[in-house]
Amino acid sequence: MRKSPRPQAGKATELAESAWAIVLFCVACGAVAGALLPLLARLLLALPWAPLEGPAELLTSVPEPALTLGTTAVGVLGGLLLGFTAAHESLSVRVCDTHVTLTVRDSAHEFTREEIAVFFRDGKQLVLLGPDRLELAREHCGLNWQRLADALTGHGYPWAREDPHRAEFRRWVPGTPGLPAGADALLRARAQARKDEDDAGDARELRGELLRLGVVVRDEDRRQYVRVVTGEASG
């Protein structure tokens, strides 16, 4: 496998997903889904008992080729909207010798070398830990992981294949002992917020509140796992 070129000293390395590639992929998926919708509706009506029978009958009452052309157009528009949203929320990383900048949702966060302890991958998320073992950033990442690791290590930043403190996490359930005052209530609220995709911003905000209490939280399916950083380590 060809290795990525090492970054030149003093020159920044920038990594970002192609916005056009994201949009085109979503548009293509939307077009395919829209084109297949009439076929799916007919298959549903052929069943002895069909869910959404009324909408399916209404859909198939439209003559061809207007039906397929219409559903395909709707799929393309939906894919276009989804693509622009995904491109807007994609992560870009700028790596310099003195600092690293993470940009997502038009918001840039800069971290100096002194603030950075280690970067690592957690599933599809890029995580940054500080010297106090608390998380400075956790963002969904669609970048090529090997290129990202090469860019960071090429500029002298630590990279780990997994969370070096993973063994310290334990599953949270209501009333888990050993948590700081107020953490249990925040975790309850966050568990509720994670059930609704529209409350993703609330879940992110609650994660920040937990970090202020010295509690690191990671998600696995519908479960929350917590790691408590002692006052000595976080101070």
mmCIF file with all atom_site columns, N, CA, C and O in Angstrom, residues 130-181:
data_model
loop_
_atom_site.group_PDB
_atom_site.id
_atom_site.type_symbol
_atom_site.label_atom_id
_atom_site.label_alt_id
_atom_site.label_comp_id
_atom_site.label_asym_id
_atom_site.label_entity_id
_atom_site.label_seq_id
_atom_site.pdbx_PDB_ins_code
_atom_site.Cartn_x
_atom_site.Cartn_y
_atom_site.Cartn_z
_atom_site.occupancy
_atom_site.B_iso_or_equiv
_atom_site.pdbx_formal_charge
_atom_site.auth_seq_id
_atom_site.auth_comp_id
_atom_site.auth_asym_id
_atom_site.auth_atom_id
_atom_site.pdbx_PDB_model_num
ATOM 1   N N  . GLY A 1 130 ? -7.514  15.838 25.949 1.00 0.00 ? 130 GLY A N  1
ATOM 2   C CA . GLY A 1 130 ? -6.532  16.764 26.482 1.00 0.00 ? 130 GLY A CA 1
ATOM 3   C C  . GLY A 1 130 ? -5.657  16.092 27.527 1.00 0.00 ? 130 GLY A C  1
ATOM 4   O O  . GLY A 1 130 ? -5.895  14.937 27.906 1.00 0.00 ? 130 GLY A O  1
ATOM 5   N N  . PRO A 1 131 ? -4.641  16.788 28.026 1.00 0.00 ? 131 PRO A N  1
ATOM 6   C CA . PRO A 1 131 ? -3.759  16.209 29.052 1.00 0.00 ? 131 PRO A CA 1
ATOM 7   C C  . PRO A 1 131 ? -4.505  15.811 30.330 1.00 0.00 ? 131 PRO A C  1
ATOM 8   O O  . PRO A 1 131 ? -4.026  14.956 31.076 1.00 0.00 ? 131 PRO A O  1
ATOM 9   N N  . ASP A 1 132 ? -5.673  16.416 30.581 1.00 0.00 ? 132 ASP A N  1
ATOM 10  C CA . ASP A 1 132 ? -6.441  16.076 31.780 1.00 0.00 ? 132 ASP A CA 1
ATOM 11  C C  . ASP A 1 132 ? -7.339  14.852 31.574 1.00 0.00 ? 132 ASP A C  1
ATOM 12  O O  . ASP A 1 132 ? -8.128  14.518 32.451 1.00 0.00 ? 132 ASP A O  1
ATOM 13  N N  . ARG A 1 133 ? -7.224  14.191 30.401 1.00 0.00 ? 133 ARG A N  1
ATOM 14  C CA . ARG A 1 133 ? -7.966  12.972 30.054 1.00 0.00 ? 133 ARG A CA 1
ATOM 15  C C  . ARG A 1 133 ? -9.430  13.240 29.734 1.00 0.00 ? 133 ARG A C  1
ATOM 16  O O  . ARG A 1 133 ? -10.197 12.317 29.555 1.00 0.00 ? 133 ARG A O  1
ATOM 17  N N  . LEU A 1 134 ? -9.819  14.514 29.661 1.00 0.00 ? 134 LEU A N  1
ATOM 18  C CA . LEU A 1 134 ? -11.175 14.867 29.245 1.00 0.00 ? 134 LEU A CA 1
ATOM 19  C C  . LEU A 1 134 ? -11.211 15.057 27.731 1.00 0.00 ? 134 LEU A C  1
ATOM 20  O O  . LEU A 1 134 ? -10.199 15.371 27.115 1.00 0.00 ? 134 LEU A O  1
ATOM 21  N N  . GLU A 1 135 ? -12.386 14.874 27.148 1.00 0.00 ? 135 GLU A N  1
ATOM 22  C CA . GLU A 1 135 ? -12.541 15.044 25.715 1.00 0.00 ? 135 GLU A CA 1
ATOM 23  C C  . GLU A 1 135 ? -12.622 16.528 25.351 1.00 0.00 ? 135 GLU A C  1
ATOM 24  O O  . GLU A 1 135 ? -13.415 17.273 25.916 1.00 0.00 ? 135 GLU A O  1
ATOM 25  N N  . LEU A 1 136 ? -11.814 16.918 24.388 1.00 0.00 ? 136 LEU A N  1
ATOM 26  C CA . LEU A 1 136 ? -11.890 18.271 23.853 1.00 0.00 ? 136 LEU A CA 1
ATOM 27  C C  . LEU A 1 136 ? -12.805 18.317 22.640 1.00 0.00 ? 136 LEU A C  1
ATOM 28  O O  . LEU A 1 136 ? -13.403 19.356 22.344 1.00 0.00 ? 136 LEU A O  1
ATOM 29  N N  . ALA A 1 137 ? -12.907 17.204 21.912 1.00 0.00 ? 137 ALA A N  1
ATOM 30  C CA . ALA A 1 137 ? -13.762 17.153 20.723 1.00 0.00 ? 137 ALA A CA 1
ATOM 31  C C  . ALA A 1 137 ? -14.129 15.713 20.425 1.00 0.00 ? 137 ALA A C  1
ATOM 32  O O  . ALA A 1 137 ? -13.343 14.793 20.660 1.00 0.00 ? 137 ALA A O  1
ATOM 33  N N  . ARG A 1 138 ? -15.331 15.548 19.892 1.00 0.00 ? 138 ARG A N  1
ATOM 34  C CA . ARG A 1 138 ? -15.804 14.247 19.403 1.00 0.00 ? 138 ARG A CA 1
ATOM 35  C C  . ARG A 1 138 ? -16.732 14.550 18.232 1.00 0.00 ? 138 ARG A C  1
ATOM 36  O O  . ARG A 1 138 ? -17.826 15.060 18.426 1.00 0.00 ? 138 ARG A O  1
ATOM 37  N N  . GLU A 1 139 ? -16.270 14.239 17.018 1.00 0.00 ? 139 GLU A N  1
ATOM 38  C CA . GLU A 1 139 ? -17.027 14.583 15.821 1.00 0.00 ? 139 GLU A CA 1
ATOM 39  C C  . GLU A 1 139 ? -17.120 13.389 14.878 1.00 0.00 ? 139 GLU A C  1
ATOM 40  O O  . GLU A 1 139 ? -16.166 12.619 14.732 1.00 0.00 ? 139 GLU A O  1
ATOM 41  N N  . HIS A 1 140 ? -18.284 13.261 14.226 1.00 0.00 ? 140 HIS A N  1
ATOM 42  C CA . HIS A 1 140 ? -18.435 12.252 13.178 1.00 0.00 ? 140 HIS A CA 1
ATOM 43  C C  . HIS A 1 140 ? -17.455 12.575 12.057 1.00 0.00 ? 140 HIS A C  1
ATOM 44  O O  . HIS A 1 140 ? -17.331 13.729 11.634 1.00 0.00 ? 140 HIS A O  1
ATOM 45  N N  . CYS A 1 141 ? -16.750 11.567 11.582 1.00 0.00 ? 141 CYS A N  1
ATOM 46  C CA . CYS A 1 141 ? -15.676 11.793 10.615 1.00 0.00 ? 141 CYS A CA 1
ATOM 47  C C  . CYS A 1 141 ? -15.843 10.877 9.413  1.00 0.00 ? 141 CYS A C  1
ATOM 48  O O  . CYS A 1 141 ? -15.876 9.652  9.552  1.00 0.00 ? 141 CYS A O  1
ATOM 49  N N  . GLY A 1 142 ? -15.928 11.474 8.226  1.00 0.00 ? 142 GLY A N  1
ATOM 50  C CA . GLY A 1 142 ? -16.013 10.695 6.991  1.00 0.00 ? 142 GLY A CA 1
ATOM 51  C C  . GLY A 1 142 ? -14.733 10.726 6.205  1.00 0.00 ? 142 GLY A C  1
ATOM 52  O O  . GLY A 1 142 ? -14.691 10.267 5.053  1.00 0.00 ? 142 GLY A O  1
ATOM 53  N N  . LEU A 1 143 ? -13.661 11.256 6.797  1.00 0.00 ? 143 LEU A N  1
ATOM 54  C CA . LEU A 1 143 ? -12.370 11.329 6.123  1.00 0.00 ? 143 LEU A CA 1
ATOM 55  C C  . LEU A 1 143 ? -11.707 9.960  6.086  1.00 0.00 ? 143 LEU A C  1
ATOM 56  O O  . LEU A 1 143 ? -12.051 9.061  6.849  1.00 0.00 ? 143 LEU A O  1
ATOM 57  N N  . ASN A 1 144 ? -10.742 9.823  5.187  1.00 0.00 ? 144 ASN A N  1
ATOM 58  C CA . ASN A 1 144 ? -9.953  8.595  5.141  1.00 0.00 ? 144 ASN A CA 1
ATOM 59  C C  . ASN A 1 144 ? -9.105  8.518  6.405  1.00 0.00 ? 144 ASN A C  1
ATOM 60  O O  . ASN A 1 144 ? -8.280  9.400  6.668  1.00 0.00 ? 144 ASN A O  1
ATOM 61  N N  . TRP A 1 145 ? -9.314  7.464  7.187  1.00 0.00 ? 145 TRP A N  1
ATOM 62  C CA . TRP A 1 145 ? -8.664  7.387  8.494  1.00 0.00 ? 145 TRP A CA 1
ATOM 63  C C  . TRP A 1 145 ? -7.144  7.287  8.384  1.00 0.00 ? 145 TRP A C  1
ATOM 64  O O  . TRP A 1 145 ? -6.418  7.874  9.193  1.00 0.00 ? 145 TRP A O  1
ATOM 65  N N  . GLN A 1 146 ? -6.639  6.554  7.395  1.00 0.00 ? 146 GLN A N  1
ATOM 66  C CA . GLN A 1 146 ? -5.185  6.420  7.270  1.00 0.00 ? 146 GLN A CA 1
ATOM 67  C C  . GLN A 1 146 ? -4.547  7.750  6.894  1.00 0.00 ? 146 GLN A C  1
ATOM 68  O O  . GLN A 1 146 ? -3.503  8.121  7.433  1.00 0.00 ? 146 GLN A O  1
ATOM 69  N N  . ARG A 1 147 ? -5.183  8.481  5.970  1.00 0.00 ? 147 ARG A N  1
ATOM 70  C CA . ARG A 1 147 ? -4.652  9.799  5.595  1.00 0.00 ? 147 ARG A CA 1
ATOM 71  C C  . ARG A 1 147 ? -4.670  10.744 6.790  1.00 0.00 ? 147 ARG A C  1
ATOM 72  O O  . ARG A 1 147 ? -3.734  11.531 6.993  1.00 0.00 ? 147 ARG A O  1
ATOM 73  N N  . LEU A 1 148 ? -5.738  10.687 7.577  1.00 0.00 ? 148 LEU A N  1
ATOM 74  C CA . LEU A 1 148 ? -5.837  11.547 8.754  1.00 0.00 ? 148 LEU A CA 1
ATOM 75  C C  . LEU A 1 148 ? -4.756  11.209 9.765  1.00 0.00 ? 148 LEU A C  1
ATOM 76  O O  . LEU A 1 148 ? -4.087  12.106 10.302 1.00 0.00 ? 148 LEU A O  1
ATOM 77  N N  . ALA A 1 149 ? -4.569  9.915  10.037 1.00 0.00 ? 149 ALA A N  1
ATOM 78  C CA . ALA A 1 149 ? -3.533  9.498  10.985 1.00 0.00 ? 149 ALA A CA 1
ATOM 79  C C  . ALA A 1 149 ? -2.150  9.913  10.490 1.00 0.00 ? 149 ALA A C  1
ATOM 80  O O  . ALA A 1 149 ? -1.313  10.388 11.267 1.00 0.00 ? 149 ALA A O  1
ATOM 81  N N  . ASP A 1 150 ? -1.908  9.750  9.190  1.00 0.00 ? 150 ASP A N  1
ATOM 82  C CA . ASP A 1 150 ? -0.606  10.138 8.633  1.00 0.00 ? 150 ASP A CA 1
ATOM 83  C C  . ASP A 1 150 ? -0.365  11.634 8.757  1.00 0.00 ? 150 ASP A C  1
ATOM 84  O O  . ASP A 1 150 ? 0.756   12.084 9.046  1.00 0.00 ? 150 ASP A O  1
ATOM 85  N N  . ALA A 1 151 ? -1.422  12.425 8.528  1.00 0.00 ? 151 ALA A N  1
ATOM 86  C CA . ALA A 1 151 ? -1.283  13.880 8.623  1.00 0.00 ? 151 ALA A CA 1
ATOM 87  C C  . ALA A 1 151 ? -0.964  14.311 10.046 1.00 0.00 ? 151 ALA A C  1
ATOM 88  O O  . ALA A 1 151 ? -0.085  15.155 10.283 1.00 0.00 ? 151 ALA A O  1
ATOM 89  N N  . LEU A 1 152 ? -1.657  13.719 11.013 1.00 0.00 ? 152 LEU A N  1
ATOM 90  C CA . LEU A 1 152 ? -1.442  14.092 12.410 1.00 0.00 ? 152 LEU A CA 1
ATOM 91  C C  . LEU A 1 152 ? -0.056  13.659 12.898 1.00 0.00 ? 152 LEU A C  1
ATOM 92  O O  . LEU A 1 152 ? 0.683   14.454 13.488 1.00 0.00 ? 152 LEU A O  1
ATOM 93  N N  . THR A 1 153 ? 0.288   12.408 12.658 1.00 0.00 ? 153 THR A N  1
ATOM 94  C CA . THR A 1 153 ? 1.594   11.928 13.125 1.00 0.00 ? 153 THR A CA 1
ATOM 95  C C  . THR A 1 153 ? 2.727   12.598 12.361 1.00 0.00 ? 153 THR A C  1
ATOM 96  O O  . THR A 1 153 ? 3.816   12.796 12.905 1.00 0.00 ? 153 THR A O  1
ATOM 97  N N  . GLY A 1 154 ? 2.472   12.950 11.092 1.00 0.00 ? 154 GLY A N  1
ATOM 98  C CA . GLY A 1 154 ? 3.498   13.642 10.313 1.00 0.00 ? 154 GLY A CA 1
ATOM 99  C C  . GLY A 1 154 ? 3.847   15.001 10.885 1.00 0.00 ? 154 GLY A C  1
ATOM 100 O O  . GLY A 1 154 ? 4.980   15.491 10.725 1.00 0.00 ? 154 GLY A O  1
ATOM 101 N N  . HIS A 1 155 ? 2.908   15.618 11.569 1.00 0.00 ? 155 HIS A N  1
ATOM 102 C CA . HIS A 1 155 ? 3.157   16.901 12.223 1.00 0.00 ? 155 HIS A CA 1
ATOM 103 C C  . HIS A 1 155 ? 3.519   16.726 13.698 1.00 0.00 ? 155 HIS A C  1
ATOM 104 O O  . HIS A 1 155 ? 3.611   17.717 14.430 1.00 0.00 ? 155 HIS A O  1
ATOM 105 N N  . GLY A 1 156 ? 3.656   15.486 14.124 1.00 0.00 ? 156 GLY A N  1
ATOM 106 C CA . GLY A 1 156 ? 4.130   15.226 15.483 1.00 0.00 ? 156 GLY A CA 1
ATOM 107 C C  . GLY A 1 156 ? 3.051   15.091 16.532 1.00 0.00 ? 156 GLY A C  1
ATOM 108 O O  . GLY A 1 156 ? 3.359   15.136 17.735 1.00 0.00 ? 156 GLY A O  1
ATOM 109 N N  . TYR A 1 157 ? 1.781   14.894 16.129 1.00 0.00 ? 157 TYR A N  1
ATOM 110 C CA . TYR A 1 157 ? 0.707   14.741 17.112 1.00 0.00 ? 157 TYR A CA 1
ATOM 111 C C  . TYR A 1 157 ? 0.464   13.257 17.398 1.00 0.00 ? 157 TYR A C  1
ATOM 112 O O  . TYR A 1 157 ? 0.509   12.426 16.482 1.00 0.00 ? 157 TYR A O  1
ATOM 113 N N  . PRO A 1 158 ? 0.201   12.903 18.658 1.00 0.00 ? 158 PRO A N  1
ATOM 114 C CA . PRO A 1 158 ? -0.030  11.491 19.004 1.00 0.00 ? 158 PRO A CA 1
ATOM 115 C C  . PRO A 1 158 ? -1.328  10.966 18.391 1.00 0.00 ? 158 PRO A C  1
ATOM 116 O O  . PRO A 1 158 ? -2.342  11.661 18.378 1.00 0.00 ? 158 PRO A O  1
ATOM 117 N N  . TRP A 1 159 ? -1.283  9.736  17.900 1.00 0.00 ? 159 TRP A N  1
ATOM 118 C CA . TRP A 1 159 ? -2.456  9.068  17.339 1.00 0.00 ? 159 TRP A CA 1
ATOM 119 C C  . TRP A 1 159 ? -2.542  7.674  17.929 1.00 0.00 ? 159 TRP A C  1
ATOM 120 O O  . TRP A 1 159 ? -1.542  6.948  17.975 1.00 0.00 ? 159 TRP A O  1
ATOM 121 N N  . ALA A 1 160 ? -3.724  7.292  18.404 1.00 0.00 ? 160 ALA A N  1
ATOM 122 C CA . ALA A 1 160 ? -3.942  5.953  18.946 1.00 0.00 ? 160 ALA A CA 1
ATOM 123 C C  . ALA A 1 160 ? -5.024  5.255  18.130 1.00 0.00 ? 160 ALA A C  1
ATOM 124 O O  . ALA A 1 160 ? -5.946  5.896  17.621 1.00 0.00 ? 160 ALA A O  1
ATOM 125 N N  . ARG A 1 161 ? -4.911  3.945  18.000 1.00 0.00 ? 161 ARG A N  1
ATOM 126 C CA . ARG A 1 161 ? -5.886  3.180  17.226 1.00 0.00 ? 161 ARG A CA 1
ATOM 127 C C  . ARG A 1 161 ? -7.240  3.103  17.938 1.00 0.00 ? 161 ARG A C  1
ATOM 128 O O  . ARG A 1 161 ? -8.270  2.901  17.311 1.00 0.00 ? 161 ARG A O  1
ATOM 129 N N  . GLU A 1 162 ? -7.217  3.229  19.270 1.00 0.00 ? 162 GLU A N  1
ATOM 130 C CA . GLU A 1 162 ? -8.460  3.216  20.041 1.00 0.00 ? 162 GLU A CA 1
ATOM 131 C C  . GLU A 1 162 ? -8.267  4.042  21.289 1.00 0.00 ? 162 GLU A C  1
ATOM 132 O O  . GLU A 1 162 ? -7.161  4.503  21.592 1.00 0.00 ? 162 GLU A O  1
ATOM 133 N N  . ASP A 1 163 ? -9.349  4.255  22.018 1.00 0.00 ? 163 ASP A N  1
ATOM 134 C CA . ASP A 1 163 ? -9.322  5.053  23.234 1.00 0.00 ? 163 ASP A CA 1
ATOM 135 C C  . ASP A 1 163 ? -8.370  4.421  24.256 1.00 0.00 ? 163 ASP A C  1
ATOM 136 O O  . ASP A 1 163 ? -8.575  3.280  24.683 1.00 0.00 ? 163 ASP A O  1
ATOM 137 N N  . PRO A 1 164 ? -7.320  5.132  24.665 1.00 0.00 ? 164 PRO A N  1
ATOM 138 C CA . PRO A 1 164 ? -6.398  4.564  25.654 1.00 0.00 ? 164 PRO A CA 1
ATOM 139 C C  . PRO A 1 164 ? -7.037  4.349  27.023 1.00 0.00 ? 164 PRO A C  1
ATOM 140 O O  . PRO A 1 164 ? -6.480  3.632  27.854 1.00 0.00 ? 164 PRO A O  1
ATOM 141 N N  . HIS A 1 165 ? -8.200  4.949  27.253 1.00 0.00 ? 165 HIS A N  1
ATOM 142 C CA . HIS A 1 165 ? -8.900  4.803  28.536 1.00 0.00 ? 165 HIS A CA 1
ATOM 143 C C  . HIS A 1 165 ? -10.188 3.996  28.394 1.00 0.00 ? 165 HIS A C  1
ATOM 144 O O  . HIS A 1 165 ? -11.055 4.071  29.264 1.00 0.00 ? 165 HIS A O  1
ATOM 145 N N  . ARG A 1 166 ? -10.303 3.237  27.338 1.00 0.00 ? 166 ARG A N  1
ATOM 146 C CA . ARG A 1 166 ? -11.542 2.500  27.066 1.00 0.00 ? 166 ARG A CA 1
ATOM 147 C C  . ARG A 1 166 ? -11.917 1.560  28.211 1.00 0.00 ? 166 ARG A C  1
ATOM 148 O O  . ARG A 1 166 ? -13.098 1.391  28.527 1.00 0.00 ? 166 ARG A O  1
ATOM 149 N N  . ALA A 1 167 ? -10.930 0.940  28.837 1.00 0.00 ? 167 ALA A N  1
ATOM 150 C CA . ALA A 1 167 ? -11.213 -0.028 29.899 1.00 0.00 ? 167 ALA A CA 1
ATOM 151 C C  . ALA A 1 167 ? -11.841 0.622  31.127 1.00 0.00 ? 167 ALA A C  1
ATOM 152 O O  . ALA A 1 167 ? -12.401 -0.076 31.984 1.00 0.00 ? 167 ALA A O  1
ATOM 153 N N  . GLU A 1 168 ? -11.768 1.945  31.249 1.00 0.00 ? 168 GLU A N  1
ATOM 154 C CA . GLU A 1 168 ? -12.303 2.637  32.417 1.00 0.00 ? 168 GLU A CA 1
ATOM 155 C C  . GLU A 1 168 ? -13.803 2.920  32.306 1.00 0.00 ? 168 GLU A C  1
ATOM 156 O O  . GLU A 1 168 ? -14.443 3.301  33.285 1.00 0.00 ? 168 GLU A O  1
ATOM 157 N N  . PHE A 1 169 ? -14.378 2.748  31.109 1.00 0.00 ? 169 PHE A N  1
ATOM 158 C CA . PHE A 1 169 ? -15.802 3.038  30.930 1.00 0.00 ? 169 PHE A CA 1
ATOM 159 C C  . PHE A 1 169 ? -16.652 1.931  31.548 1.00 0.00 ? 169 PHE A C  1
ATOM 160 O O  . PHE A 1 169 ? -16.293 0.762  31.524 1.00 0.00 ? 169 PHE A O  1
ATOM 161 N N  . ARG A 1 170 ? -17.785 2.325  32.094 1.00 0.00 ? 170 ARG A N  1
ATOM 162 C CA . ARG A 1 170 ? -18.767 1.373  32.604 1.00 0.00 ? 170 ARG A CA 1
ATOM 163 C C  . ARG A 1 170 ? -20.150 1.835  32.165 1.00 0.00 ? 170 ARG A C  1
ATOM 164 O O  . ARG A 1 170 ? -20.400 3.034  31.984 1.00 0.00 ? 170 ARG A O  1
ATOM 165 N N  . ARG A 1 171 ? -21.024 0.880  31.996 1.00 0.00 ? 171 ARG A N  1
ATOM 166 C CA . ARG A 1 171 ? -22.352 1.214  31.495 1.00 0.00 ? 171 ARG A CA 1
ATOM 167 C C  . ARG A 1 171 ? -23.126 2.007  32.540 1.00 0.00 ? 171 ARG A C  1
ATOM 168 O O  . ARG A 1 171 ? -23.130 1.661  33.724 1.00 0.00 ? 171 ARG A O  1
ATOM 169 N N  . TRP A 1 172 ? -23.789 3.066  32.057 1.00 0.00 ? 172 TRP A N  1
ATOM 170 C CA . TRP A 1 172 ? -24.622 3.868  32.951 1.00 0.00 ? 172 TRP A CA 1
ATOM 171 C C  . TRP A 1 172 ? -26.035 3.318  32.990 1.00 0.00 ? 172 TRP A C  1
ATOM 172 O O  . TRP A 1 172 ? -26.635 2.992  31.957 1.00 0.00 ? 172 TRP A O  1
ATOM 173 N N  . VAL A 1 173 ? -26.565 3.221  34.204 1.00 0.00 ? 173 VAL A N  1
ATOM 174 C CA . VAL A 1 173 ? -27.986 2.968  34.436 1.00 0.00 ? 173 VAL A CA 1
ATOM 175 C C  . VAL A 1 173 ? -28.419 3.987  35.479 1.00 0.00 ? 173 VAL A C  1
ATOM 176 O O  . VAL A 1 173 ? -27.590 4.478  36.261 1.00 0.00 ? 173 VAL A O  1
ATOM 177 N N  . PRO A 1 174 ? -29.688 4.349  35.513 1.00 0.00 ? 174 PRO A N  1
ATOM 178 C CA . PRO A 1 174 ? -30.136 5.330  36.511 1.00 0.00 ? 174 PRO A CA 1
ATOM 179 C C  . PRO A 1 174 ? -29.724 4.935  37.922 1.00 0.00 ? 174 PRO A C  1
ATOM 180 O O  . PRO A 1 174 ? -29.926 3.799  38.346 1.00 0.00 ? 174 PRO A O  1
ATOM 181 N N  . GLY A 1 175 ? -29.093 5.875  38.607 1.00 0.00 ? 175 GLY A N  1
ATOM 182 C CA . GLY A 1 175 ? -28.657 5.620  39.973 1.00 0.00 ? 175 GLY A CA 1
ATOM 183 C C  . GLY A 1 175 ? -27.277 5.008  40.078 1.00 0.00 ? 175 GLY A C  1
ATOM 184 O O  . GLY A 1 175 ? -26.887 4.572  41.163 1.00 0.00 ? 175 GLY A O  1
ATOM 185 N N  . THR A 1 176 ? -26.511 4.985  38.986 1.00 0.00 ? 176 THR A N  1
ATOM 186 C CA . THR A 1 176 ? -25.150 4.442  39.037 1.00 0.00 ? 176 THR A CA 1
ATOM 187 C C  . THR A 1 176 ? -24.351 5.154  40.121 1.00 0.00 ? 176 THR A C  1
ATOM 188 O O  . THR A 1 176 ? -24.265 6.390  40.128 1.00 0.00 ? 176 THR A O  1
ATOM 189 N N  . PRO A 1 177 ? -23.752 4.425  41.052 1.00 0.00 ? 177 PRO A N  1
ATOM 190 C CA . PRO A 1 177 ? -22.993 5.068  42.131 1.00 0.00 ? 177 PRO A CA 1
ATOM 191 C C  . PRO A 1 177 ? -21.659 5.620  41.633 1.00 0.00 ? 177 PRO A C  1
ATOM 192 O O  . PRO A 1 177 ? -21.139 5.220  40.601 1.00 0.00 ? 177 PRO A O  1
ATOM 193 N N  . GLY A 1 178 ? -21.122 6.573  42.401 1.00 0.00 ? 178 GLY A N  1
ATOM 194 C CA . GLY A 1 178 ? -19.796 7.106  42.113 1.00 0.00 ? 178 GLY A CA 1
ATOM 195 C C  . GLY A 1 178 ? -19.765 8.269  41.150 1.00 0.00 ? 178 GLY A C  1
ATOM 196 O O  . GLY A 1 178 ? -18.684 8.764  40.827 1.00 0.00 ? 178 GLY A O  1
ATOM 197 N N  . LEU A 1 179 ? -20.934 8.735  40.688 1.00 0.00 ? 179 LEU A N  1
ATOM 198 C CA . LEU A 1 179 ? -20.969 9.862  39.764 1.00 0.00 ? 179 LEU A CA 1
ATOM 199 C C  . LEU A 1 179 ? -21.044 11.178 40.538 1.00 0.00 ? 179 LEU A C  1
ATOM 200 O O  . LEU A 1 179 ? -21.602 11.228 41.637 1.00 0.00 ? 179 LEU A O  1
ATOM 201 N N  . PRO A 1 180 ? -20.496 12.260 39.983 1.00 0.00 ? 180 PRO A N  1
ATOM 202 C CA . PRO A 1 180 ? -20.602 13.563 40.650 1.00 0.00 ? 180 PRO A CA 1
ATOM 203 C C  . PRO A 1 180 ? -22.060 13.997 40.772 1.00 0.00 ? 180 PRO A C  1
ATOM 204 O O  . PRO A 1 180 ? -22.930 13.538 40.020 1.00 0.00 ? 180 PRO A O  1
ATOM 205 N N  . ALA A 1 181 ? -22.328 14.873 41.705 1.00 0.00 ? 181 ALA A N  1
ATOM 206 C CA . ALA A 1 181 ? -23.686 15.374 41.912 1.00 0.00 ? 181 ALA A CA 1
ATOM 207 C C  . ALA A 1 181 ? -24.209 16.028 40.630 1.00 0.00 ? 181 ALA A C  1
ATOM 208 O O  . ALA A 1 181 ? -23.522 16.846 40.022 1.00 0.00 ? 181 ALA A O  1
#
